[in-house]
PDB file of C-alpha atoms in Angstrom:
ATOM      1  CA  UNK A 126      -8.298   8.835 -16.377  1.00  0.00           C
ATOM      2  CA  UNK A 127      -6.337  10.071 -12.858  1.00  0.00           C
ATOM      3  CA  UNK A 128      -7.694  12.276 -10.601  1.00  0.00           C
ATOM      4  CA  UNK A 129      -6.657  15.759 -10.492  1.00  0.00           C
ATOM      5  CA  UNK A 130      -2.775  16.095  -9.957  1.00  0.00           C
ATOM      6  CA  UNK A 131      -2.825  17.715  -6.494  1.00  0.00           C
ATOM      7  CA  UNK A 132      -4.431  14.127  -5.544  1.00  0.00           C
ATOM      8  CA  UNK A 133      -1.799  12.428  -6.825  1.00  0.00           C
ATOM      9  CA  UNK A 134       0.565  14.317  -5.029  1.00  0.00           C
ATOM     10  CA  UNK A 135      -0.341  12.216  -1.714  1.00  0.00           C
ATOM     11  CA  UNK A 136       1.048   9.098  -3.705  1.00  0.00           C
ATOM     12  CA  UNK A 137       5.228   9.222  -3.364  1.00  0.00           C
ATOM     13  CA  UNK A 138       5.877   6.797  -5.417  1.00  0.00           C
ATOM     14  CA  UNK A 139       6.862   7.464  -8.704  1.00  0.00           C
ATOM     15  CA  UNK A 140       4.377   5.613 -10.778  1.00  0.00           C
ATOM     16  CA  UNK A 141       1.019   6.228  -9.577  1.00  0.00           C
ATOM     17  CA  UNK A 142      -0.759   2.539 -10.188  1.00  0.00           C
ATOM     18  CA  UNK A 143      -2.988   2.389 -13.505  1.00  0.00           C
ATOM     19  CA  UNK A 144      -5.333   0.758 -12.294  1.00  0.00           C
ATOM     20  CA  UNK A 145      -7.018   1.745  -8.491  1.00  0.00           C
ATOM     21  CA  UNK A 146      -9.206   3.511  -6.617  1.00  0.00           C
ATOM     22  CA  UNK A 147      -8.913   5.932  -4.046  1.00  0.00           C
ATOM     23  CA  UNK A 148     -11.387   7.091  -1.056  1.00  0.00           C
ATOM     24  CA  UNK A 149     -10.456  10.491   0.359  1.00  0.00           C
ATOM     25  CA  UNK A 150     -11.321  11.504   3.463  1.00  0.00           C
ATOM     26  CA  UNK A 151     -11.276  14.209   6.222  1.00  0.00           C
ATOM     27  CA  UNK A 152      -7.619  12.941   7.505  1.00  0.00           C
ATOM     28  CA  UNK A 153      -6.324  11.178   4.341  1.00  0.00           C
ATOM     29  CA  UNK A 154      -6.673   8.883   1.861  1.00  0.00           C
ATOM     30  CA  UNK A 155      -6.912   4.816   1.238  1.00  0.00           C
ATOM     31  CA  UNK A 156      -5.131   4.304  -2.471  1.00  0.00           C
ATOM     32  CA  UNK A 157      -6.473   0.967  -3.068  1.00  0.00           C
ATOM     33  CA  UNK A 158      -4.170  -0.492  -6.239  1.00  0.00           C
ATOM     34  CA  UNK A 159      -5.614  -3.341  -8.116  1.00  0.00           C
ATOM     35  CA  UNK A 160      -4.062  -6.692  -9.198  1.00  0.00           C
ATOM     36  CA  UNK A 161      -3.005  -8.028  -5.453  1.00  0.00           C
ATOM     37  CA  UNK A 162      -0.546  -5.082  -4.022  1.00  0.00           C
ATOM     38  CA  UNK A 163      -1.345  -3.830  -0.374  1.00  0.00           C
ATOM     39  CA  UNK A 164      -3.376  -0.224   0.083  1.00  0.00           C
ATOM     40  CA  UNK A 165      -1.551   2.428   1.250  1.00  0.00           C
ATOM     41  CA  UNK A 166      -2.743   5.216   3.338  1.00  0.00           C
ATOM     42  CA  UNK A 167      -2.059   8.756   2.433  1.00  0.00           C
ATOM     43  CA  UNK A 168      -0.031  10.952   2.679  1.00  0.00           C
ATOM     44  CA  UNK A 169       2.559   7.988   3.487  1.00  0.00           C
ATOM     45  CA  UNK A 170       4.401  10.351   6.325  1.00  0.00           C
ATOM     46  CA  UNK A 171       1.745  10.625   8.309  1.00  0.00           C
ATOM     47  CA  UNK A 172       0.244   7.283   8.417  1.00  0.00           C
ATOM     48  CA  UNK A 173       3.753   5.243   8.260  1.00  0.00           C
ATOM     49  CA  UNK A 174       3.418   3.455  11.451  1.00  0.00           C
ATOM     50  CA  UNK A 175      -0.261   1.966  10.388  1.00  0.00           C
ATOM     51  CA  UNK A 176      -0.253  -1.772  10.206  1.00  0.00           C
ATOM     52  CA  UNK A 177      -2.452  -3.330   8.029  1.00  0.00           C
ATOM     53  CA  UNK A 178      -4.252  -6.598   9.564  1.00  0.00           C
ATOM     54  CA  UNK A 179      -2.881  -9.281   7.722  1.00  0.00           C
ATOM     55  CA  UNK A 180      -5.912 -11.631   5.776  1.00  0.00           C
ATOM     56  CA  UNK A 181      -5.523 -15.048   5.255  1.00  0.00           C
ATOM     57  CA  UNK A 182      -5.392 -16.052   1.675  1.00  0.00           C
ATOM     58  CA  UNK A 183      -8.358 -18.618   0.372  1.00  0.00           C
ATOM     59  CA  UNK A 184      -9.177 -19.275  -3.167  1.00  0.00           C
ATOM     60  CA  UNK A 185     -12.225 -16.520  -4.192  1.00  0.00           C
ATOM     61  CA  UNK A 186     -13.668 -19.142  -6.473  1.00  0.00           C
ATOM     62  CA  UNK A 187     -14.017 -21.786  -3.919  1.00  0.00           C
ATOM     63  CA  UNK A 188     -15.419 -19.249  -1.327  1.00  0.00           C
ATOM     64  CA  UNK A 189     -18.208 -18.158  -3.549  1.00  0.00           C
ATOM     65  CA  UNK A 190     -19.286 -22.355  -3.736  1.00  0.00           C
ATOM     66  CA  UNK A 191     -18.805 -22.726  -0.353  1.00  0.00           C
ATOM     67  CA  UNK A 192     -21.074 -19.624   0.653  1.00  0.00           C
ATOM     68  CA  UNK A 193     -23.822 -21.047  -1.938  1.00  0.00           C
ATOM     69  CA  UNK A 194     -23.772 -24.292   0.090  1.00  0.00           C
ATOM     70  CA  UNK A 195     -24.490 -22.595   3.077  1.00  0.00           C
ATOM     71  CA  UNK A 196     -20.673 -21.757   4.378  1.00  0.00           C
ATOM     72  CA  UNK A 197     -19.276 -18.278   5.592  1.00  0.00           C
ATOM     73  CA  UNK A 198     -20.965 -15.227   3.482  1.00  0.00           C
ATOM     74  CA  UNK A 199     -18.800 -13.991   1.065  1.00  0.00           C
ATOM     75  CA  UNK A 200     -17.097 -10.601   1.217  1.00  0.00           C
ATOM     76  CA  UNK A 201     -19.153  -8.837  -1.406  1.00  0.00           C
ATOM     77  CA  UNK A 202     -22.884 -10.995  -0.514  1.00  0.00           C
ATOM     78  CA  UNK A 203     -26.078  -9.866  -2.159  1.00  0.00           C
ATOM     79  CA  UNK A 204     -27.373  -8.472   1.008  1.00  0.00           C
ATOM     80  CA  UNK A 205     -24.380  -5.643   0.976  1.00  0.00           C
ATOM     81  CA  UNK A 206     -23.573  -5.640  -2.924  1.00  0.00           C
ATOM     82  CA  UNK A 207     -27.605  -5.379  -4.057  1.00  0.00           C
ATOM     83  CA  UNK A 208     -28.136  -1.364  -2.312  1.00  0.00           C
ATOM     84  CA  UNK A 209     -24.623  -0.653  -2.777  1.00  0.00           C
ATOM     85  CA  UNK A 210     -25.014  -1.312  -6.636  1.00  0.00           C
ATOM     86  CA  UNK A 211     -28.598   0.515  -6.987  1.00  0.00           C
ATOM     87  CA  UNK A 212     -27.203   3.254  -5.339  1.00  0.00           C
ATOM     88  CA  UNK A 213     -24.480   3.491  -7.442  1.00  0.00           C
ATOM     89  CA  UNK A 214     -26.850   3.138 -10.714  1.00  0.00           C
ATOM     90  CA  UNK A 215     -29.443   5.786  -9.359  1.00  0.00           C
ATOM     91  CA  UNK A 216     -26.137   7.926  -9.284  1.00  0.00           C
ATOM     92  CA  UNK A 217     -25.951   7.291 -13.380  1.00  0.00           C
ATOM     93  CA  UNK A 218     -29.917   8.185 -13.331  1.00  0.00           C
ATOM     94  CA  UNK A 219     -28.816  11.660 -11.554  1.00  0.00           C
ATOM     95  CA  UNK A 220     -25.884  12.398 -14.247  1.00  0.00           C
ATOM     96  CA  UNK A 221     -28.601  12.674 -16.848  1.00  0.00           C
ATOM     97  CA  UNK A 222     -30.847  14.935 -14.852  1.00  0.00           C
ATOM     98  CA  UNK A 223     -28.410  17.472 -13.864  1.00  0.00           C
ATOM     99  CA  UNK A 224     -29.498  20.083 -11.324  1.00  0.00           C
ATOM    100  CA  UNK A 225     -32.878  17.844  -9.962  1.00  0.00           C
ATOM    101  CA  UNK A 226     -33.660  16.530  -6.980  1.00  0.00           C
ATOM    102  CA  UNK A 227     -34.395  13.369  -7.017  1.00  0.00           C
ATOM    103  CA  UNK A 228     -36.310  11.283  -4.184  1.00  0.00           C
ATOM    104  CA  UNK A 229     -35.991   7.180  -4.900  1.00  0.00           C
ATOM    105  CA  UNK A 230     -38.745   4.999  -3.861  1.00  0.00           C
ATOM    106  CA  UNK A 231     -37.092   2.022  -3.370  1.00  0.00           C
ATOM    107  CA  UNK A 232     -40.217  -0.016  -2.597  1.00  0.00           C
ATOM    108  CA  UNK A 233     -42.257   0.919  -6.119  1.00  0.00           C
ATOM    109  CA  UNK A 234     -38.313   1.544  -8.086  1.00  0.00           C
ATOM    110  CA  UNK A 235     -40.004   5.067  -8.957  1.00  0.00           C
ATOM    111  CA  UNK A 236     -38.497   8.602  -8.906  1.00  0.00           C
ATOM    112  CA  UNK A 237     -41.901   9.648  -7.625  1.00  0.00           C
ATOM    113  CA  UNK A 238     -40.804  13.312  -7.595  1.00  0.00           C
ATOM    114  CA  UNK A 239     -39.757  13.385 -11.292  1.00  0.00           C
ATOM    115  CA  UNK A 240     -41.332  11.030 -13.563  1.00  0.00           C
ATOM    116  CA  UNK A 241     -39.020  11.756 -16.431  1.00  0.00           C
ATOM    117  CA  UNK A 242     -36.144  10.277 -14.594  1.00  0.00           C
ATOM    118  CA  UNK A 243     -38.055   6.916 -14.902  1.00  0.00           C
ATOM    119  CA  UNK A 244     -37.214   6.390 -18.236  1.00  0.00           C
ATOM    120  CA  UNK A 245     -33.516   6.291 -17.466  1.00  0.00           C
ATOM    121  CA  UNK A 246     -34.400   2.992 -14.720  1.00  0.00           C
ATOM    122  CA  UNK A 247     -35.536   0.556 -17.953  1.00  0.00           C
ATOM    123  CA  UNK A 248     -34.197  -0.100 -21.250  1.00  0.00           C
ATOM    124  CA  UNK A 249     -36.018  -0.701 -24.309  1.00  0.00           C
ATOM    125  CA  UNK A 250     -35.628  -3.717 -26.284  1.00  0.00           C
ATOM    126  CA  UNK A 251     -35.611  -3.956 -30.307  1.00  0.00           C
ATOM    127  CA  UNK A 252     -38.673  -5.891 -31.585  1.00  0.00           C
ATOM    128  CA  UNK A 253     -37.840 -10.069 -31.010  1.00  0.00           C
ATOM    129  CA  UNK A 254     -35.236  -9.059 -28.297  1.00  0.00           C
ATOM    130  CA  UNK A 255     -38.459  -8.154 -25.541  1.00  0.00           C
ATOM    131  CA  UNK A 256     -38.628  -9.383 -22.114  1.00  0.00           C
ATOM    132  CA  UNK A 257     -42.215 -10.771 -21.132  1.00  0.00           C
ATOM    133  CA  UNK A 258     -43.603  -9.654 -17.645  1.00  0.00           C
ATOM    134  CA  UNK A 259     -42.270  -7.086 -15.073  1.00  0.00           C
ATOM    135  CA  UNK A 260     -39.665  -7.168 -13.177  1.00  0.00           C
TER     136      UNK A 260
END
């Protein structure tokens, strides 16, 4: 799935990458292809003269080991991953109550304005497949 053509007008090129993401924003946008090639800022004409700081290259494998034992945090650590992802999975929660407001207690994992939504935070399990205790 693209997005709609008029976005992928800002891309020049003439194969717009099948696999990326963009993030669009008040003066542009950040096409961010995946599988190693550099993000480019959109439209291109504007932002040609923006340098992209150059990262050193390190081995993402033997970064995640050396955070566990205490090195440099990772890019992506728990601390910054953890609300980015239950954000992201409230946002499935909200696709299946269309046209709600819904207020997240993060503390109690409750939508305590609109029980029903609950039932979309927890899956059930067939018989023999259960999980003992809460969590």
């Amino acid at each position: 799935m693209y997005p709609p053509q008029e976005v992928r007008a800002l891309y020049s090129l003439e194969n717009y990458p099948g696999e990326c993401a963009m993030l669009i924003g008040t003066e542009g946008a950040l096409l961010i292809p995946h599988g190693g090639e550099m993000p480019v800022l959109l439209p291109e004409s504007k932002f040609k003269d923006t340098a992209f700081k150059k990262l050193e290259s390190r081995n993402h494998y033997h970064h995640f080991v050396d955070a566990c034992l205490g090195g440099e945090k990772t890019e992506s650590h728990f601390a910054q991953s953890g609300p980015m992802t239950e954000a992201i999975l409230l946002g499935t929660v909200a696709i299946r109550v269309p046209n709600q407001l819904l207020q997240w207690d993060a503390a109690n994992m409750k939508f305590p304005n609109y029980p029903e939504a609950n039932k979309f935070l927890r899956r059930k399990y067939r018989k023999g497949w259960d999980i003992k205790g809460e969590f």
